[in-house]
């Protein structure tokens, strides 16, 4: 089944009416907040998100970068915690064989470039 035609149900913490979204709508909402980039002729998206503790559904106070590639049947995601990117030290990430280097400077600016 194509990924965009699936649905996800969100139940509010503390009760209330669940919200049902198609995964296509959810991906569109994420894309609106993400930065698109190409690597090895493939389209990827990167979003900067607050981390959530799955045990209590509360924000943890930390943030991560979510890199994803949308595919019809098998989308791929990679999560990289902001804390794992030391200032001024490039970090290599392999995305399905394509290598991407991320570098965060001391002001917090993130730079992406292919290896």
mmCIF file of N, CA and C in Angstrom:
data_model
loop_
_atom_site.group_PDB
_atom_site.id
_atom_site.type_symbol
_atom_site.label_atom_id
_atom_site.label_comp_id
_atom_site.label_asym_id
_atom_site.label_seq_id
_atom_site.Cartn_x
_atom_site.Cartn_y
_atom_site.Cartn_z
ATOM 1 N N UNK A 1 0.850 -1.183 0.000
ATOM 2 C CA UNK A 1 0.000 0.000 0.000
ATOM 3 C C UNK A 1 0.892 1.243 0.000
ATOM 4 N N UNK A 2 0.668 2.192 -0.879
ATOM 5 C CA UNK A 2 1.485 3.408 -0.918
ATOM 6 C C UNK A 2 1.423 4.163 0.404
ATOM 7 N N UNK A 3 2.553 4.729 0.800
ATOM 8 C CA UNK A 3 2.664 5.390 2.093
ATOM 9 C C UNK A 3 1.689 6.551 2.239
ATOM 10 N N UNK A 4 1.399 7.279 1.192
ATOM 11 C CA UNK A 4 0.524 8.448 1.291
ATOM 12 C C UNK A 4 -0.937 8.089 1.520
ATOM 13 N N UNK A 5 -1.326 6.845 1.288
ATOM 14 C CA UNK A 5 -2.736 6.483 1.458
ATOM 15 C C UNK A 5 -3.024 5.822 2.804
ATOM 16 N N UNK A 6 -2.023 5.694 3.653
ATOM 17 C CA UNK A 6 -2.233 5.159 4.996
ATOM 18 C C UNK A 6 -2.760 6.269 5.897
ATOM 19 N N UNK A 7 -3.200 5.916 7.095
ATOM 20 C CA UNK A 7 -3.664 6.927 8.050
ATOM 21 C C UNK A 7 -2.985 6.715 9.398
ATOM 22 N N UNK A 8 -2.917 7.792 10.164
ATOM 23 C CA UNK A 8 -2.365 7.770 11.510
ATOM 24 C C UNK A 8 -3.405 8.407 12.427
ATOM 25 N N UNK A 9 -3.652 7.776 13.582
ATOM 26 C CA UNK A 9 -4.603 8.329 14.544
ATOM 27 C C UNK A 9 -3.831 8.854 15.746
ATOM 28 N N UNK A 10 -4.088 10.114 16.090
ATOM 29 C CA UNK A 10 -3.460 10.761 17.236
ATOM 30 C C UNK A 10 -4.499 10.900 18.335
ATOM 31 N N UNK A 11 -4.165 10.428 19.520
ATOM 32 C CA UNK A 11 -5.065 10.561 20.659
ATOM 33 C C UNK A 11 -4.505 11.624 21.598
ATOM 34 N N UNK A 12 -5.284 12.658 21.888
ATOM 35 C CA UNK A 12 -4.808 13.729 22.776
ATOM 36 C C UNK A 12 -4.481 13.197 24.179
ATOM 37 N N UNK A 13 -3.388 13.701 24.734
ATOM 38 C CA UNK A 13 -3.033 13.347 26.108
ATOM 39 C C UNK A 13 -4.128 13.889 27.021
ATOM 40 N N UNK A 14 -4.634 13.084 27.900
ATOM 41 C CA UNK A 14 -5.679 13.518 28.815
ATOM 42 C C UNK A 14 -7.082 13.348 28.265
ATOM 43 N N UNK A 15 -7.203 12.709 27.120
ATOM 44 C CA UNK A 15 -8.533 12.460 26.558
ATOM 45 C C UNK A 15 -8.916 13.457 25.487
ATOM 46 N N UNK A 16 -10.069 13.261 24.951
ATOM 47 C CA UNK A 16 -10.550 14.112 23.870
ATOM 48 C C UNK A 16 -10.714 13.306 22.602
ATOM 49 N N UNK A 17 -11.196 13.973 21.593
ATOM 50 C CA UNK A 17 -11.474 13.317 20.328
ATOM 51 C C UNK A 17 -10.164 13.070 19.559
ATOM 52 N N UNK A 18 -9.931 11.826 19.126
ATOM 53 C CA UNK A 18 -8.730 11.543 18.329
ATOM 54 C C UNK A 18 -8.751 12.292 17.004
ATOM 55 N N UNK A 19 -7.575 12.572 16.483
ATOM 56 C CA UNK A 19 -7.420 13.217 15.182
ATOM 57 C C UNK A 19 -6.838 12.173 14.237
ATOM 58 N N UNK A 20 -7.468 11.999 13.092
ATOM 59 C CA UNK A 20 -6.992 11.052 12.096
ATOM 60 C C UNK A 20 -6.497 11.839 10.887
ATOM 61 N N UNK A 21 -5.249 11.591 10.506
ATOM 62 C CA UNK A 21 -4.659 12.250 9.338
ATOM 63 C C UNK A 21 -4.150 11.189 8.381
ATOM 64 N N UNK A 22 -4.227 11.479 7.107
ATOM 65 C CA UNK A 22 -3.574 10.591 6.150
ATOM 66 C C UNK A 22 -2.069 10.815 6.289
ATOM 67 N N UNK A 23 -1.308 9.790 6.011
ATOM 68 C CA UNK A 23 0.143 9.963 6.089
ATOM 69 C C UNK A 23 0.612 10.935 5.017
ATOM 70 N N UNK A 24 -0.117 11.029 3.914
ATOM 71 C CA UNK A 24 0.217 12.017 2.891
ATOM 72 C C UNK A 24 0.097 13.431 3.436
ATOM 73 N N UNK A 25 -0.985 13.709 4.168
ATOM 74 C CA UNK A 25 -1.182 15.032 4.777
ATOM 75 C C UNK A 25 -0.100 15.299 5.832
ATOM 76 N N UNK A 26 0.217 14.275 6.620
ATOM 77 C CA UNK A 26 1.250 14.400 7.641
ATOM 78 C C UNK A 26 2.606 14.708 7.002
ATOM 79 N N UNK A 27 2.937 14.020 5.904
ATOM 80 C CA UNK A 27 4.193 14.292 5.200
ATOM 81 C C UNK A 27 4.199 15.704 4.617
ATOM 82 N N UNK A 28 3.054 16.156 4.093
ATOM 83 C CA UNK A 28 2.975 17.524 3.566
ATOM 84 C C UNK A 28 3.196 18.558 4.661
ATOM 85 N N UNK A 29 2.633 18.325 5.843
ATOM 86 C CA UNK A 29 2.839 19.236 6.971
ATOM 87 C C UNK A 29 4.306 19.259 7.392
ATOM 88 N N UNK A 30 4.950 18.088 7.414
ATOM 89 C CA UNK A 30 6.363 18.020 7.766
ATOM 90 C C UNK A 30 7.211 18.707 6.701
ATOM 91 N N UNK A 31 6.909 18.479 5.431
ATOM 92 C CA UNK A 31 7.658 19.109 4.343
ATOM 93 C C UNK A 31 7.593 20.633 4.423
ATOM 94 N N UNK A 32 6.458 21.165 4.839
ATOM 95 C CA UNK A 32 6.302 22.617 4.953
ATOM 96 C C UNK A 32 7.252 23.198 5.987
ATOM 97 N N UNK A 33 7.690 22.397 6.940
ATOM 98 C CA UNK A 33 8.602 22.850 7.990
ATOM 99 C C UNK A 33 10.036 22.382 7.749
ATOM 100 N N UNK A 34 10.253 21.599 6.700
ATOM 101 C CA UNK A 34 11.564 20.999 6.442
ATOM 102 C C UNK A 34 12.323 21.767 5.363
ATOM 103 N N UNK A 35 13.599 21.471 5.273
ATOM 104 C CA UNK A 35 14.456 22.013 4.227
ATOM 105 C C UNK A 35 14.746 20.892 3.241
ATOM 106 N N UNK A 36 14.488 21.139 1.960
ATOM 107 C CA UNK A 36 14.736 20.135 0.930
ATOM 108 C C UNK A 36 16.171 20.255 0.424
ATOM 109 N N UNK A 37 16.771 19.112 0.085
ATOM 110 C CA UNK A 37 18.087 19.122 -0.544
ATOM 111 C C UNK A 37 18.227 17.869 -1.406
ATOM 112 N N UNK A 38 19.126 17.942 -2.393
ATOM 113 C CA UNK A 38 19.390 16.803 -3.258
ATOM 114 C C UNK A 38 20.756 16.236 -2.944
ATOM 115 N N UNK A 39 20.835 14.912 -3.022
ATOM 116 C CA UNK A 39 22.086 14.207 -2.810
ATOM 117 C C UNK A 39 22.065 12.995 -3.721
ATOM 118 N N UNK A 40 23.059 12.877 -4.583
ATOM 119 C CA UNK A 40 23.118 11.775 -5.561
ATOM 120 C C UNK A 40 21.822 11.664 -6.357
ATOM 121 N N UNK A 41 21.319 12.793 -6.832
ATOM 122 C CA UNK A 41 20.098 12.867 -7.661
ATOM 123 C C UNK A 41 18.849 12.357 -6.950
ATOM 124 N N UNK A 42 18.844 12.381 -5.636
ATOM 125 C CA UNK A 42 17.662 11.984 -4.868
ATOM 126 C C UNK A 42 17.260 13.143 -3.972
ATOM 127 N N UNK A 43 15.948 13.299 -3.773
ATOM 128 C CA UNK A 43 15.399 14.394 -2.973
ATOM 129 C C UNK A 43 15.255 13.950 -1.516
ATOM 130 N N UNK A 44 15.827 14.727 -0.602
ATOM 131 C CA UNK A 44 15.722 14.486 0.828
ATOM 132 C C UNK A 44 15.131 15.730 1.482
ATOM 133 N N UNK A 45 14.658 15.557 2.696
ATOM 134 C CA UNK A 45 14.141 16.661 3.498
ATOM 135 C C UNK A 45 14.756 16.560 4.882
ATOM 136 N N UNK A 46 15.025 17.717 5.489
ATOM 137 C CA UNK A 46 15.549 17.721 6.849
ATOM 138 C C UNK A 46 14.717 18.674 7.695
ATOM 139 N N UNK A 47 14.267 18.174 8.837
ATOM 140 C CA UNK A 47 13.487 18.980 9.777
ATOM 141 C C UNK A 47 14.221 19.015 11.111
ATOM 142 N N UNK A 48 14.039 20.091 11.829
ATOM 143 C CA UNK A 48 14.634 20.289 13.155
ATOM 144 C C UNK A 48 13.486 20.212 14.148
ATOM 145 N N UNK A 49 13.452 19.163 14.959
ATOM 146 C CA UNK A 49 12.287 18.857 15.783
ATOM 147 C C UNK A 49 12.621 18.721 17.262
ATOM 148 N N UNK A 50 11.650 19.003 18.103
ATOM 149 C CA UNK A 50 11.780 18.742 19.540
ATOM 150 C C UNK A 50 11.622 17.244 19.776
ATOM 151 N N UNK A 51 12.447 16.698 20.648
ATOM 152 C CA UNK A 51 12.339 15.280 20.993
ATOM 153 C C UNK A 51 11.202 15.079 21.977
ATOM 154 N N UNK A 52 10.559 13.923 21.886
ATOM 155 C CA UNK A 52 9.443 13.578 22.757
ATOM 156 C C UNK A 52 9.746 12.242 23.423
ATOM 157 N N UNK A 53 9.527 12.176 24.722
ATOM 158 C CA UNK A 53 9.704 10.934 25.473
ATOM 159 C C UNK A 53 8.492 10.042 25.207
ATOM 160 N N UNK A 54 8.688 8.875 24.585
ATOM 161 C CA UNK A 54 7.538 8.029 24.263
ATOM 162 C C UNK A 54 6.831 7.473 25.501
ATOM 163 N N UNK A 55 7.499 7.446 26.631
ATOM 164 C CA UNK A 55 6.888 6.907 27.855
ATOM 165 C C UNK A 55 5.776 7.809 28.390
ATOM 166 N N UNK A 56 5.956 9.135 28.221
ATOM 167 C CA UNK A 56 4.943 10.040 28.770
ATOM 168 C C UNK A 56 4.448 11.094 27.775
ATOM 169 N N UNK A 57 4.894 11.000 26.528
ATOM 170 C CA UNK A 57 4.484 11.916 25.450
ATOM 171 C C UNK A 57 4.810 13.376 25.753
ATOM 172 N N UNK A 58 5.810 13.613 26.584
ATOM 173 C CA UNK A 58 6.205 14.982 26.939
ATOM 174 C C UNK A 58 7.519 15.353 26.248
ATOM 175 N N UNK A 59 7.680 16.635 25.968
ATOM 176 C CA UNK A 59 8.927 17.121 25.386
ATOM 177 C C UNK A 59 10.081 16.865 26.350
ATOM 178 N N UNK A 60 11.224 16.503 25.796
ATOM 179 C CA UNK A 60 12.386 16.176 26.633
ATOM 180 C C UNK A 60 13.308 17.367 26.863
ATOM 181 N N UNK A 61 13.115 18.444 26.093
ATOM 182 C CA UNK A 61 14.014 19.594 26.210
ATOM 183 C C UNK A 61 15.208 19.487 25.281
ATOM 184 N N UNK A 62 15.284 18.402 24.503
ATOM 185 C CA UNK A 62 16.350 18.240 23.518
ATOM 186 C C UNK A 62 15.736 18.297 22.121
ATOM 187 N N UNK A 63 16.616 18.438 21.132
ATOM 188 C CA UNK A 63 16.136 18.521 19.744
ATOM 189 C C UNK A 63 16.961 17.597 18.858
ATOM 190 N N UNK A 64 16.365 17.220 17.735
ATOM 191 C CA UNK A 64 17.040 16.353 16.770
ATOM 192 C C UNK A 64 16.769 16.821 15.353
ATOM 193 N N UNK A 65 17.641 16.388 14.455
ATOM 194 C CA UNK A 65 17.443 16.587 13.032
ATOM 195 C C UNK A 65 16.848 15.296 12.490
ATOM 196 N N UNK A 66 15.776 15.415 11.736
ATOM 197 C CA UNK A 66 15.169 14.265 11.092
ATOM 198 C C UNK A 66 15.381 14.444 9.600
ATOM 199 N N UNK A 67 16.090 13.503 9.003
ATOM 200 C CA UNK A 67 16.319 13.522 7.561
ATOM 201 C C UNK A 67 15.475 12.401 6.987
ATOM 202 N N UNK A 68 14.736 12.701 5.943
ATOM 203 C CA UNK A 68 13.926 11.633 5.360
ATOM 204 C C UNK A 68 13.847 11.749 3.852
ATOM 205 N N UNK A 69 13.596 10.606 3.265
ATOM 206 C CA UNK A 69 13.381 10.501 1.825
ATOM 207 C C UNK A 69 12.021 9.839 1.647
ATOM 208 N N UNK A 70 11.146 10.520 0.956
ATOM 209 C CA UNK A 70 9.815 9.962 0.733
ATOM 210 C C UNK A 70 9.866 9.038 -0.474
ATOM 211 N N UNK A 71 9.376 7.840 -0.273
ATOM 212 C CA UNK A 71 9.263 6.882 -1.373
ATOM 213 C C UNK A 71 7.843 6.342 -1.360
ATOM 214 N N UNK A 72 7.409 5.835 -2.478
ATOM 215 C CA UNK A 72 6.022 5.374 -2.606
ATOM 216 C C UNK A 72 5.677 4.287 -1.592
ATOM 217 N N UNK A 73 6.531 3.296 -1.433
ATOM 218 C CA UNK A 73 6.218 2.184 -0.537
ATOM 219 C C UNK A 73 7.168 2.085 0.660
ATOM 220 N N UNK A 74 8.405 2.495 0.496
ATOM 221 C CA UNK A 74 9.379 2.333 1.575
ATOM 222 C C UNK A 74 10.112 3.640 1.874
ATOM 223 N N UNK A 75 9.456 4.563 2.572
ATOM 224 C CA UNK A 75 10.155 5.805 2.931
ATOM 225 C C UNK A 75 11.290 5.485 3.902
ATOM 226 N N UNK A 76 12.287 6.346 3.921
ATOM 227 C CA UNK A 76 13.435 6.143 4.808
ATOM 228 C C UNK A 76 13.601 7.357 5.695
ATOM 229 N N UNK A 77 13.967 7.140 6.953
ATOM 230 C CA UNK A 77 14.243 8.245 7.864
ATOM 231 C C UNK A 77 15.534 7.981 8.619
ATOM 232 N N UNK A 78 16.204 9.060 8.960
ATOM 233 C CA UNK A 78 17.406 9.016 9.782
ATOM 234 C C UNK A 78 17.268 10.112 10.827
ATOM 235 N N UNK A 79 17.550 9.798 12.074
ATOM 236 C CA UNK A 79 17.470 10.770 13.163
ATOM 237 C C UNK A 79 18.875 11.021 13.688
ATOM 238 N N UNK A 80 19.189 12.279 13.892
ATOM 239 C CA UNK A 80 20.496 12.668 14.411
ATOM 240 C C UNK A 80 20.264 13.686 15.514
ATOM 241 N N UNK A 81 20.637 13.348 16.739
ATOM 242 C CA UNK A 81 20.417 14.273 17.845
ATOM 243 C C UNK A 81 21.329 15.490 17.695
ATOM 244 N N UNK A 82 20.802 16.645 18.034
ATOM 245 C CA UNK A 82 21.581 17.875 17.949
ATOM 246 C C UNK A 82 22.843 17.765 18.817
ATOM 247 N N UNK A 83 22.729 17.109 19.960
ATOM 248 C CA UNK A 83 23.865 16.971 20.879
ATOM 249 C C UNK A 83 25.001 16.147 20.271
ATOM 250 N N UNK A 84 24.692 15.318 19.276
ATOM 251 C CA UNK A 84 25.742 14.494 18.664
ATOM 252 C C UNK A 84 26.544 15.264 17.622
ATOM 253 N N UNK A 85 26.174 16.522 17.375
ATOM 254 C CA UNK A 85 26.909 17.370 16.434
ATOM 255 C C UNK A 85 27.731 18.391 17.218
ATOM 256 N N UNK A 86 28.973 18.071 17.523
ATOM 257 C CA UNK A 86 29.794 19.033 18.275
ATOM 258 C C UNK A 86 30.110 20.259 17.415
ATOM 259 N N UNK A 87 30.213 21.421 18.046
ATOM 260 C CA UNK A 87 30.529 22.655 17.332
ATOM 261 C C UNK A 87 31.883 22.542 16.643
ATOM 262 N N UNK A 88 31.889 22.885 15.343
ATOM 263 C CA UNK A 88 33.133 22.950 14.584
ATOM 264 C C UNK A 88 33.712 21.619 14.144
ATOM 265 N N UNK A 89 33.017 20.505 14.392
ATOM 266 C CA UNK A 89 33.528 19.192 14.003
ATOM 267 C C UNK A 89 32.549 18.553 13.018
ATOM 268 N N UNK A 90 32.955 18.371 11.756
ATOM 269 C CA UNK A 90 32.058 17.763 10.774
ATOM 270 C C UNK A 90 31.701 16.323 11.156
ATOM 271 N N UNK A 91 30.451 15.945 10.898
ATOM 272 C CA UNK A 91 29.957 14.603 11.181
ATOM 273 C C UNK A 91 29.419 14.024 9.881
ATOM 274 N N UNK A 92 29.823 12.797 9.579
ATOM 275 C CA UNK A 92 29.382 12.129 8.358
ATOM 276 C C UNK A 92 28.165 11.258 8.640
ATOM 277 N N UNK A 93 27.171 11.331 7.744
ATOM 278 C CA UNK A 93 25.961 10.529 7.848
ATOM 279 C C UNK A 93 25.786 9.823 6.511
ATOM 280 N N UNK A 94 25.512 8.525 6.541
ATOM 281 C CA UNK A 94 25.292 7.776 5.308
ATOM 282 C C UNK A 94 23.798 7.542 5.146
ATOM 283 N N UNK A 95 23.256 8.004 4.021
ATOM 284 C CA UNK A 95 21.839 7.884 3.714
ATOM 285 C C UNK A 95 21.689 6.909 2.551
ATOM 286 N N UNK A 96 21.435 5.663 2.849
ATOM 287 C CA UNK A 96 21.273 4.647 1.796
ATOM 288 C C UNK A 96 22.438 4.644 0.817
ATOM 289 N N UNK A 97 23.648 4.716 1.321
ATOM 290 C CA UNK A 97 24.835 4.683 0.478
ATOM 291 C C UNK A 97 25.340 6.051 0.063
ATOM 292 N N UNK A 98 24.532 7.084 0.167
ATOM 293 C CA UNK A 98 24.952 8.442 -0.158
ATOM 294 C C UNK A 98 25.468 9.093 1.122
ATOM 295 N N UNK A 99 26.657 9.671 1.047
ATOM 296 C CA UNK A 99 27.259 10.243 2.250
ATOM 297 C C UNK A 99 27.075 11.751 2.294
ATOM 298 N N UNK A 100 26.623 12.214 3.443
ATOM 299 C CA UNK A 100 26.360 13.618 3.685
ATOM 300 C C UNK A 100 27.179 14.047 4.899
ATOM 301 N N UNK A 101 27.781 15.221 4.823
ATOM 302 C CA UNK A 101 28.541 15.754 5.951
ATOM 303 C C UNK A 101 27.770 16.935 6.525
ATOM 304 N N UNK A 102 27.592 16.926 7.840
ATOM 305 C CA UNK A 102 26.923 18.015 8.542
ATOM 306 C C UNK A 102 27.949 18.665 9.449
ATOM 307 N N UNK A 103 27.932 19.980 9.465
ATOM 308 C CA UNK A 103 28.863 20.712 10.314
ATOM 309 C C UNK A 103 28.114 21.864 10.973
ATOM 310 N N UNK A 104 28.179 21.914 12.307
ATOM 311 C CA UNK A 104 27.538 22.986 13.071
ATOM 312 C C UNK A 104 28.624 23.910 13.587
ATOM 313 N N UNK A 105 28.506 25.206 13.295
ATOM 314 C CA UNK A 105 29.524 26.128 13.795
ATOM 315 C C UNK A 105 29.147 26.619 15.188
ATOM 316 N N UNK A 106 29.985 27.444 15.760
ATOM 317 C CA UNK A 106 29.795 27.882 17.139
ATOM 318 C C UNK A 106 28.580 28.803 17.331
ATOM 319 N N UNK A 107 28.045 29.330 16.222
ATOM 320 C CA UNK A 107 26.836 30.155 16.320
ATOM 321 C C UNK A 107 25.568 29.303 16.197
ATOM 322 N N UNK A 108 25.749 27.993 15.900
ATOM 323 C CA UNK A 108 24.603 27.097 15.754
ATOM 324 C C UNK A 108 24.164 26.893 14.316
ATOM 325 N N UNK A 109 24.842 27.537 13.366
ATOM 326 C CA UNK A 109 24.500 27.375 11.952
ATOM 327 C C UNK A 109 24.927 25.997 11.461
ATOM 328 N N UNK A 110 24.009 25.311 10.808
ATOM 329 C CA UNK A 110 24.283 23.970 10.292
ATOM 330 C C UNK A 110 24.531 24.047 8.790
ATOM 331 N N UNK A 111 25.607 23.409 8.342
ATOM 332 C CA UNK A 111 25.938 23.337 6.921
ATOM 333 C C UNK A 111 25.934 21.883 6.496
ATOM 334 N N UNK A 112 25.308 21.602 5.327
ATOM 335 C CA UNK A 112 25.271 20.253 4.776
ATOM 336 C C UNK A 112 26.042 20.249 3.460
ATOM 337 N N UNK A 113 26.823 19.203 3.232
ATOM 338 C CA UNK A 113 27.477 19.086 1.933
ATOM 339 C C UNK A 113 27.769 17.611 1.667
ATOM 340 N N UNK A 114 27.760 17.224 0.375
ATOM 341 C CA UNK A 114 28.059 15.831 0.030
ATOM 342 C C UNK A 114 29.525 15.526 0.223
ATOM 343 N N UNK A 115 29.830 14.290 0.523
ATOM 344 C CA UNK A 115 31.233 13.887 0.637
ATOM 345 C C UNK A 115 31.706 13.439 -0.699
#
